[in-house]
Amino acid sequence: NAGVTQTPKFRILKIGQSMTLQCAQDMNHNYMYWYRQDPGMGLKLIYYSVGAGITDKGEVPNGYNVSRSTTEDFPLRLELAAPSQTSVYFCASTQRDGYEQYFGPGTRLTVT
Amino acid sequence: KNQVEQSPQSLIILEGKNCTLQCNYTVSPFSNLRWYKQDTGRGPVSLTIMTFSENTKSNGRYTATLDADTKQSSLHITASQLSDSASYICVVSDPPSTLGRLYFGRGTQLTVWP
């Protein structure tokens, strides 16, 4: 059981570039989440999904897009990267809302 | 406004000593409160989850308490070890009927010295 995996671990983007952060879980969890963690701040929810084909915005969705074509995968797309998107991104999953969330190891993104 | 405040921001203790971390929240309605441990460069890992009806919950050397009336929680670490050095994050959830949104505190950075 790998749990929640994220790739890449680190990435440097130039302003205006695009990229996709990958997230996969092998626990058959329906609920998946994307968070960002800025230095000295609490995690903020970007997008979430309650099942394949169903996604919705969180607290800070601007500049991001998601898709959920399978239960296992929940990629996060950054279009036209901006310096404000420099952060550490965490993907998480849970069996049911209100249950323990399992986090991936994170992707550290720098936009310059 | 729903908020989660943690104190202290950082703490240094000697190995073997005990410590207590504090969490105050204004989230209402409230479903459950969680404590996570986040090692440097890693994702958060759950330590405890308590519903509003629970006063205390333990996980090894970690004991969390909750006072839902005063909206306060604490995490007590007993006989600290070097591996306890990490950020400890308090997270409060509102009920699933409102999406079960999680409100994250900024964390307390604990350093355990030998």
PDB file of C-alpha atoms in Angstrom:
ATOM      1  CA  ASN A   1       0.000   0.000   0.000  1.00  0.00           C
ATOM      2  CA  ALA A   2       1.737   3.166  -1.209  1.00  0.00           C
ATOM      3  CA  GLY A   3      -0.955   5.439   0.249  1.00  0.00           C
ATOM      4  CA  VAL A   4      -1.014   8.870  -1.398  1.00  0.00           C
ATOM      5  CA  THR A   5       1.764   9.599  -3.871  1.00  0.00           C
ATOM      6  CA  GLN A   6       2.630  12.915  -5.505  1.00  0.00           C
ATOM      7  CA  THR A   7       4.918  13.835  -8.372  1.00  0.00           C
ATOM      8  CA  PRO A   8       7.102  15.743  -8.872  1.00  0.00           C
ATOM      9  CA  LYS A   9       8.684  16.475  -5.481  1.00  0.00           C
ATOM     10  CA  PHE A  10      10.180  19.764  -6.627  1.00  0.00           C
ATOM     11  CA  ARG A  11       9.602  21.995  -9.631  1.00  0.00           C
ATOM     12  CA  ILE A  12      10.710  25.432 -10.758  1.00  0.00           C
ATOM     13  CA  LEU A  13       8.484  27.205 -13.278  1.00  0.00           C
ATOM     14  CA  LYS A  14       8.882  30.440 -15.142  1.00  0.00           C
ATOM     15  CA  ILE A  15       6.042  32.959 -15.021  1.00  0.00           C
ATOM     16  CA  GLY A  16       3.404  32.059 -17.594  1.00  0.00           C
ATOM     17  CA  GLN A  17       4.333  28.383 -17.868  1.00  0.00           C
ATOM     18  CA  SER A  18       1.876  25.610 -17.159  1.00  0.00           C
ATOM     19  CA  MET A  19       2.221  22.274 -15.423  1.00  0.00           C
ATOM     20  CA  THR A  20       0.286  19.428 -13.883  1.00  0.00           C
ATOM     21  CA  LEU A  21       0.860  18.143 -10.375  1.00  0.00           C
ATOM     22  CA  GLN A  22       0.078  14.457 -10.147  1.00  0.00           C
ATOM     23  CA  CYS A  23      -1.657  12.753  -7.225  1.00  0.00           C
ATOM     24  CA  ALA A  24      -2.625   9.123  -6.874  1.00  0.00           C
ATOM     25  CA  GLN A  25      -3.981   6.983  -4.044  1.00  0.00           C
ATOM     26  CA  ASP A  26      -4.365   3.228  -3.805  1.00  0.00           C
ATOM     27  CA  MET A  27      -6.761   3.090  -0.848  1.00  0.00           C
ATOM     28  CA  ASN A  28      -9.945   3.256  -2.951  1.00  0.00           C
ATOM     29  CA  HIS A  29     -10.913   6.527  -1.278  1.00  0.00           C
ATOM     30  CA  ASN A  30     -13.723   8.501  -2.856  1.00  0.00           C
ATOM     31  CA  TYR A  31     -12.748  11.844  -1.358  1.00  0.00           C
ATOM     32  CA  MET A  32      -9.627  13.627  -2.553  1.00  0.00           C
ATOM     33  CA  TYR A  33      -8.312  17.109  -1.871  1.00  0.00           C
ATOM     34  CA  TRP A  34      -5.661  19.573  -3.000  1.00  0.00           C
ATOM     35  CA  TYR A  35      -4.164  21.997  -0.479  1.00  0.00           C
ATOM     36  CA  ARG A  36      -1.457  24.605  -0.606  1.00  0.00           C
ATOM     37  CA  GLN A  37       0.748  25.507   2.330  1.00  0.00           C
ATOM     38  CA  ASP A  38       2.483  28.863   2.330  1.00  0.00           C
ATOM     39  CA  PRO A  39       5.336  29.509   4.792  1.00  0.00           C
ATOM     40  CA  GLY A  40       4.032  30.111   8.311  1.00  0.00           C
ATOM     41  CA  MET A  41       0.416  29.677   7.221  1.00  0.00           C
ATOM     42  CA  GLY A  42      -2.198  26.997   7.621  1.00  0.00           C
ATOM     43  CA  LEU A  43      -3.145  24.726   4.744  1.00  0.00           C
ATOM     44  CA  LYS A  44      -5.745  26.127   2.388  1.00  0.00           C
ATOM     45  CA  LEU A  45      -8.095  24.014   0.272  1.00  0.00           C
ATOM     46  CA  ILE A  46      -7.787  24.551  -3.492  1.00  0.00           C
ATOM     47  CA  TYR A  47     -10.121  21.923  -4.947  1.00  0.00           C
ATOM     48  CA  TYR A  48     -11.748  18.730  -3.802  1.00  0.00           C
ATOM     49  CA  SER A  49     -13.523  15.739  -5.287  1.00  0.00           C
ATOM     50  CA  VAL A  50     -16.134  13.426  -3.792  1.00  0.00           C
ATOM     51  CA  GLY A  51     -15.787  10.803  -6.499  1.00  0.00           C
ATOM     52  CA  ALA A  52     -14.800  10.157 -10.089  1.00  0.00           C
ATOM     53  CA  GLY A  53     -16.256  12.824 -12.353  1.00  0.00           C
ATOM     54  CA  ILE A  54     -17.186  15.158  -9.471  1.00  0.00           C
ATOM     55  CA  THR A  55     -15.042  18.117  -8.462  1.00  0.00           C
ATOM     56  CA  ASP A  56     -15.645  21.437  -6.767  1.00  0.00           C
ATOM     57  CA  LYS A  57     -13.824  24.586  -5.711  1.00  0.00           C
ATOM     58  CA  GLY A  58     -12.313  25.103  -2.304  1.00  0.00           C
ATOM     59  CA  GLU A  59     -11.158  28.279  -0.635  1.00  0.00           C
ATOM     60  CA  VAL A  60      -8.444  29.352  -3.133  1.00  0.00           C
ATOM     61  CA  PRO A  61      -9.233  27.892  -6.598  1.00  0.00           C
ATOM     62  CA  ASN A  62      -8.164  30.792  -8.833  1.00  0.00           C
ATOM     63  CA  GLY A  63      -5.387  29.864 -11.242  1.00  0.00           C
ATOM     64  CA  TYR A  64      -5.940  26.113 -10.876  1.00  0.00           C
ATOM     65  CA  ASN A  65      -7.987  23.392 -12.495  1.00  0.00           C
ATOM     66  CA  VAL A  66      -8.634  19.752 -11.624  1.00  0.00           C
ATOM     67  CA  SER A  67     -10.122  16.647 -13.133  1.00  0.00           C
ATOM     68  CA  ARG A  68     -11.092  13.275 -11.678  1.00  0.00           C
ATOM     69  CA  SER A  69     -11.509  10.645 -14.352  1.00  0.00           C
ATOM     70  CA  THR A  70     -10.696   7.719 -12.048  1.00  0.00           C
ATOM     71  CA  THR A  71     -11.003   7.006  -8.324  1.00  0.00           C
ATOM     72  CA  GLU A  72      -7.226   6.747  -8.013  1.00  0.00           C
ATOM     73  CA  ASP A  73      -6.003   9.924  -9.699  1.00  0.00           C
ATOM     74  CA  PHE A  74      -6.622  13.596  -9.000  1.00  0.00           C
ATOM     75  CA  PRO A  75      -4.258  15.857 -10.999  1.00  0.00           C
ATOM     76  CA  LEU A  76      -3.985  19.591 -10.359  1.00  0.00           C
ATOM     77  CA  ARG A  77      -3.349  21.825 -13.343  1.00  0.00           C
ATOM     78  CA  LEU A  78      -1.653  25.229 -13.098  1.00  0.00           C
ATOM     79  CA  GLU A  79      -2.251  27.481 -16.070  1.00  0.00           C
ATOM     80  CA  LEU A  80      -0.140  30.613 -16.589  1.00  0.00           C
ATOM     81  CA  ALA A  81       1.947  30.219 -13.433  1.00  0.00           C
ATOM     82  CA  ALA A  82       2.382  33.315 -11.259  1.00  0.00           C
ATOM     83  CA  PRO A  83       4.834  34.022  -8.395  1.00  0.00           C
ATOM     84  CA  SER A  84       1.862  33.942  -5.982  1.00  0.00           C
ATOM     85  CA  GLN A  85       1.561  30.223  -6.713  1.00  0.00           C
ATOM     86  CA  THR A  86       4.937  29.533  -5.159  1.00  0.00           C
ATOM     87  CA  SER A  87       4.007  27.131  -2.368  1.00  0.00           C
ATOM     88  CA  VAL A  88       4.027  23.546  -1.183  1.00  0.00           C
ATOM     89  CA  TYR A  89       1.119  21.555  -2.554  1.00  0.00           C
ATOM     90  CA  PHE A  90      -0.384  18.609  -0.717  1.00  0.00           C
ATOM     91  CA  CYS A  91      -2.837  16.067  -1.980  1.00  0.00           C
ATOM     92  CA  ALA A  92      -4.974  14.157   0.520  1.00  0.00           C
ATOM     93  CA  SER A  93      -7.627  11.482   0.478  1.00  0.00           C
ATOM     94  CA  THR A  94     -10.156  10.018   2.872  1.00  0.00           C
ATOM     95  CA  GLN A  95     -12.651   7.210   2.943  1.00  0.00           C
ATOM     96  CA  ARG A  96     -15.505   9.411   4.075  1.00  0.00           C
ATOM     97  CA  ASP A  97     -15.981  13.064   4.858  1.00  0.00           C
ATOM     98  CA  GLY A  98     -15.141  13.649   8.500  1.00  0.00           C
ATOM     99  CA  TYR A  99     -12.742  10.703   8.655  1.00  0.00           C
ATOM    100  CA  GLU A 100      -8.963  10.897   8.886  1.00  0.00           C
ATOM    101  CA  GLN A 101      -7.318  12.425   5.840  1.00  0.00           C
ATOM    102  CA  TYR A 102      -4.145  10.842   4.485  1.00  0.00           C
ATOM    103  CA  PHE A 103      -1.672  13.265   2.988  1.00  0.00           C
ATOM    104  CA  GLY A 104       0.905  12.821   0.277  1.00  0.00           C
ATOM    105  CA  PRO A 105       4.528  13.966   0.702  1.00  0.00           C
ATOM    106  CA  GLY A 106       3.950  17.261  -1.090  1.00  0.00           C
ATOM    107  CA  THR A 107       5.248  19.074  -4.170  1.00  0.00           C
ATOM    108  CA  ARG A 108       7.393  22.152  -3.625  1.00  0.00           C
ATOM    109  CA  LEU A 109       6.752  24.605  -6.470  1.00  0.00           C
ATOM    110  CA  THR A 110       8.683  27.799  -7.143  1.00  0.00           C
ATOM    111  CA  VAL A 111       7.533  30.257  -9.797  1.00  0.00           C
ATOM    112  CA  THR A 112      10.114  32.830 -10.843  1.00  0.00           C
TER     113      THR A 112
ATOM    114  CA  LYS B   1     -15.170  34.254  10.930  1.00  0.00           C
ATOM    115  CA  ASN B   2     -14.083  30.665  11.488  1.00  0.00           C
ATOM    116  CA  GLN B   3     -10.537  30.581  12.786  1.00  0.00           C
ATOM    117  CA  VAL B   4      -8.069  28.277  14.496  1.00  0.00           C
ATOM    118  CA  GLU B   5      -5.335  29.855  16.597  1.00  0.00           C
ATOM    119  CA  GLN B   6      -2.390  27.936  18.024  1.00  0.00           C
ATOM    120  CA  SER B   7       0.117  28.816  20.694  1.00  0.00           C
ATOM    121  CA  PRO B   8       2.957  29.023  21.153  1.00  0.00           C
ATOM    122  CA  GLN B   9       4.214  29.602  17.628  1.00  0.00           C
ATOM    123  CA  SER B  10       7.416  27.746  18.486  1.00  0.00           C
ATOM    124  CA  LEU B  11       8.751  25.820  21.443  1.00  0.00           C
ATOM    125  CA  ILE B  12      12.100  24.341  22.403  1.00  0.00           C
ATOM    126  CA  ILE B  13      12.331  21.659  25.080  1.00  0.00           C
ATOM    127  CA  LEU B  14      14.922  19.181  26.281  1.00  0.00           C
ATOM    128  CA  GLU B  15      14.613  15.506  25.512  1.00  0.00           C
ATOM    129  CA  GLY B  16      12.618  13.676  28.159  1.00  0.00           C
ATOM    130  CA  LYS B  17      10.588  16.722  29.199  1.00  0.00           C
ATOM    131  CA  ASN B  18       6.835  17.127  28.799  1.00  0.00           C
ATOM    132  CA  CYS B  19       5.102  19.929  26.926  1.00  0.00           C
ATOM    133  CA  THR B  20       1.613  21.170  26.127  1.00  0.00           C
ATOM    134  CA  LEU B  21       0.477  22.871  22.947  1.00  0.00           C
ATOM    135  CA  GLN B  22      -2.671  24.994  22.804  1.00  0.00           C
ATOM    136  CA  CYS B  23      -5.410  25.428  20.213  1.00  0.00           C
ATOM    137  CA  ASN B  24      -8.332  27.888  20.347  1.00  0.00           C
ATOM    138  CA  TYR B  25     -10.993  27.893  17.674  1.00  0.00           C
ATOM    139  CA  THR B  26     -14.075  29.844  16.681  1.00  0.00           C
ATOM    140  CA  VAL B  27     -15.458  27.325  14.165  1.00  0.00           C
ATOM    141  CA  SER B  28     -19.189  26.913  14.635  1.00  0.00           C
ATOM    142  CA  PRO B  29     -20.933  24.606  14.159  1.00  0.00           C
ATOM    143  CA  PHE B  30     -18.197  22.143  14.974  1.00  0.00           C
ATOM    144  CA  SER B  31     -17.882  18.480  14.072  1.00  0.00           C
ATOM    145  CA  ASN B  32     -14.466  17.278  15.125  1.00  0.00           C
ATOM    146  CA  LEU B  33     -11.008  18.469  16.075  1.00  0.00           C
ATOM    147  CA  ARG B  34      -7.810  16.855  14.865  1.00  0.00           C
ATOM    148  CA  TRP B  35      -4.163  17.124  15.729  1.00  0.00           C
ATOM    149  CA  TYR B  36      -1.619  16.427  13.007  1.00  0.00           C
ATOM    150  CA  LYS B  37       2.138  16.047  13.162  1.00  0.00           C
ATOM    151  CA  GLN B  38       4.099  17.368  10.200  1.00  0.00           C
ATOM    152  CA  ASP B  39       7.777  16.508   9.905  1.00  0.00           C
ATOM    153  CA  THR B  40       9.919  18.885   7.853  1.00  0.00           C
ATOM    154  CA  GLY B  41       9.432  18.230   4.150  1.00  0.00           C
ATOM    155  CA  ARG B  42       6.610  15.712   4.698  1.00  0.00           C
ATOM    156  CA  GLY B  43       2.848  15.718   4.650  1.00  0.00           C
ATOM    157  CA  PRO B  44       0.807  15.948   7.865  1.00  0.00           C
ATOM    158  CA  VAL B  45       0.073  12.720   9.708  1.00  0.00           C
ATOM    159  CA  SER B  46      -2.968  12.353  11.945  1.00  0.00           C
ATOM    160  CA  LEU B  47      -2.377  11.939  15.686  1.00  0.00           C
ATOM    161  CA  THR B  48      -5.900  12.163  17.111  1.00  0.00           C
ATOM    162  CA  ILE B  49      -9.452  12.952  16.032  1.00  0.00           C
ATOM    163  CA  MET B  50     -12.024  13.974  18.647  1.00  0.00           C
ATOM    164  CA  THR B  51     -15.711  14.669  18.228  1.00  0.00           C
ATOM    165  CA  PHE B  52     -17.429  17.386  20.261  1.00  0.00           C
ATOM    166  CA  SER B  53     -18.572  14.771  22.822  1.00  0.00           C
ATOM    167  CA  GLU B  54     -15.055  13.545  23.615  1.00  0.00           C
ATOM    168  CA  ASN B  55     -12.920  15.202  26.291  1.00  0.00           C
ATOM    169  CA  THR B  56      -9.664  13.354  25.823  1.00  0.00           C
ATOM    170  CA  LYS B  57      -7.960  10.977  23.440  1.00  0.00           C
ATOM    171  CA  SER B  58      -4.529   9.409  23.595  1.00  0.00           C
ATOM    172  CA  ASN B  59      -2.140   8.045  21.023  1.00  0.00           C
ATOM    173  CA  GLY B  60       0.934   6.697  22.767  1.00  0.00           C
ATOM    174  CA  ARG B  61       2.780   9.610  24.354  1.00  0.00           C
ATOM    175  CA  TYR B  62       0.359  12.103  22.793  1.00  0.00           C
ATOM    176  CA  THR B  63      -2.790  13.086  24.701  1.00  0.00           C
ATOM    177  CA  ALA B  64      -5.288  15.540  23.288  1.00  0.00           C
ATOM    178  CA  THR B  65      -7.970  17.243  25.364  1.00  0.00           C
ATOM    179  CA  LEU B  66     -11.013  19.141  24.203  1.00  0.00           C
ATOM    180  CA  ASP B  67     -13.318  21.608  25.926  1.00  0.00           C
ATOM    181  CA  ALA B  68     -16.107  22.272  23.450  1.00  0.00           C
ATOM    182  CA  ASP B  69     -17.705  24.839  25.758  1.00  0.00           C
ATOM    183  CA  THR B  70     -14.666  27.111  25.785  1.00  0.00           C
ATOM    184  CA  LYS B  71     -13.581  26.027  22.290  1.00  0.00           C
ATOM    185  CA  GLN B  72     -10.126  25.043  23.449  1.00  0.00           C
ATOM    186  CA  SER B  73      -7.950  22.011  22.876  1.00  0.00           C
ATOM    187  CA  SER B  74      -4.502  21.018  24.018  1.00  0.00           C
ATOM    188  CA  LEU B  75      -1.971  18.426  22.938  1.00  0.00           C
ATOM    189  CA  HIS B  76       0.236  17.077  25.699  1.00  0.00           C
ATOM    190  CA  ILE B  77       3.445  15.277  24.796  1.00  0.00           C
ATOM    191  CA  THR B  78       4.972  13.117  27.504  1.00  0.00           C
ATOM    192  CA  ALA B  79       8.645  12.180  27.817  1.00  0.00           C
ATOM    193  CA  SER B  80       9.613  13.946  24.593  1.00  0.00           C
ATOM    194  CA  GLN B  81      11.965  12.341  22.103  1.00  0.00           C
ATOM    195  CA  LEU B  82      14.157  13.843  19.418  1.00  0.00           C
ATOM    196  CA  SER B  83      11.764  12.429  16.824  1.00  0.00           C
ATOM    197  CA  ASP B  84       8.990  14.616  18.253  1.00  0.00           C
ATOM    198  CA  SER B  85      10.646  17.617  16.606  1.00  0.00           C
ATOM    199  CA  ALA B  86       8.020  18.694  14.079  1.00  0.00           C
ATOM    200  CA  SER B  87       5.172  21.098  13.457  1.00  0.00           C
ATOM    201  CA  TYR B  88       1.939  20.210  15.269  1.00  0.00           C
ATOM    202  CA  ILE B  89      -1.187  21.388  13.521  1.00  0.00           C
ATOM    203  CA  CYS B  90      -4.651  21.765  15.033  1.00  0.00           C
ATOM    204  CA  VAL B  91      -7.479  21.268  12.535  1.00  0.00           C
ATOM    205  CA  VAL B  92     -11.178  21.858  13.169  1.00  0.00           C
ATOM    206  CA  SER B  93     -13.927  20.495  10.951  1.00  0.00           C
ATOM    207  CA  ASP B  94     -17.428  21.783  10.494  1.00  0.00           C
ATOM    208  CA  PRO B  95     -20.199  19.221   9.982  1.00  0.00           C
ATOM    209  CA  PRO B  96     -20.396  17.106   6.810  1.00  0.00           C
ATOM    210  CA  SER B  97     -23.706  18.772   6.039  1.00  0.00           C
ATOM    211  CA  THR B  98     -21.662  21.886   5.270  1.00  0.00           C
ATOM    212  CA  LEU B  99     -19.017  19.977   3.308  1.00  0.00           C
ATOM    213  CA  GLY B 100     -17.016  19.081   6.394  1.00  0.00           C
ATOM    214  CA  ARG B 101     -14.562  21.822   5.640  1.00  0.00           C
ATOM    215  CA  LEU B 102     -11.286  21.712   7.527  1.00  0.00           C
ATOM    216  CA  TYR B 103      -9.878  24.837   9.157  1.00  0.00           C
ATOM    217  CA  PHE B 104      -6.139  24.587   9.715  1.00  0.00           C
ATOM    218  CA  GLY B 105      -4.118  26.353  12.365  1.00  0.00           C
ATOM    219  CA  ARG B 106      -0.658  27.656  11.499  1.00  0.00           C
ATOM    220  CA  GLY B 107       1.002  25.048  13.685  1.00  0.00           C
ATOM    221  CA  THR B 108       3.387  25.027  16.636  1.00  0.00           C
ATOM    222  CA  GLN B 109       6.973  24.271  15.698  1.00  0.00           C
ATOM    223  CA  LEU B 110       8.416  22.000  18.384  1.00  0.00           C
ATOM    224  CA  THR B 111      12.144  21.415  18.676  1.00  0.00           C
ATOM    225  CA  VAL B 112      13.459  18.773  21.055  1.00  0.00           C
ATOM    226  CA  TRP B 113      17.109  19.153  22.030  1.00  0.00           C
ATOM    227  CA  PRO B 114      19.273  16.334  23.361  1.00  0.00           C
TER     228      PRO B 114
END
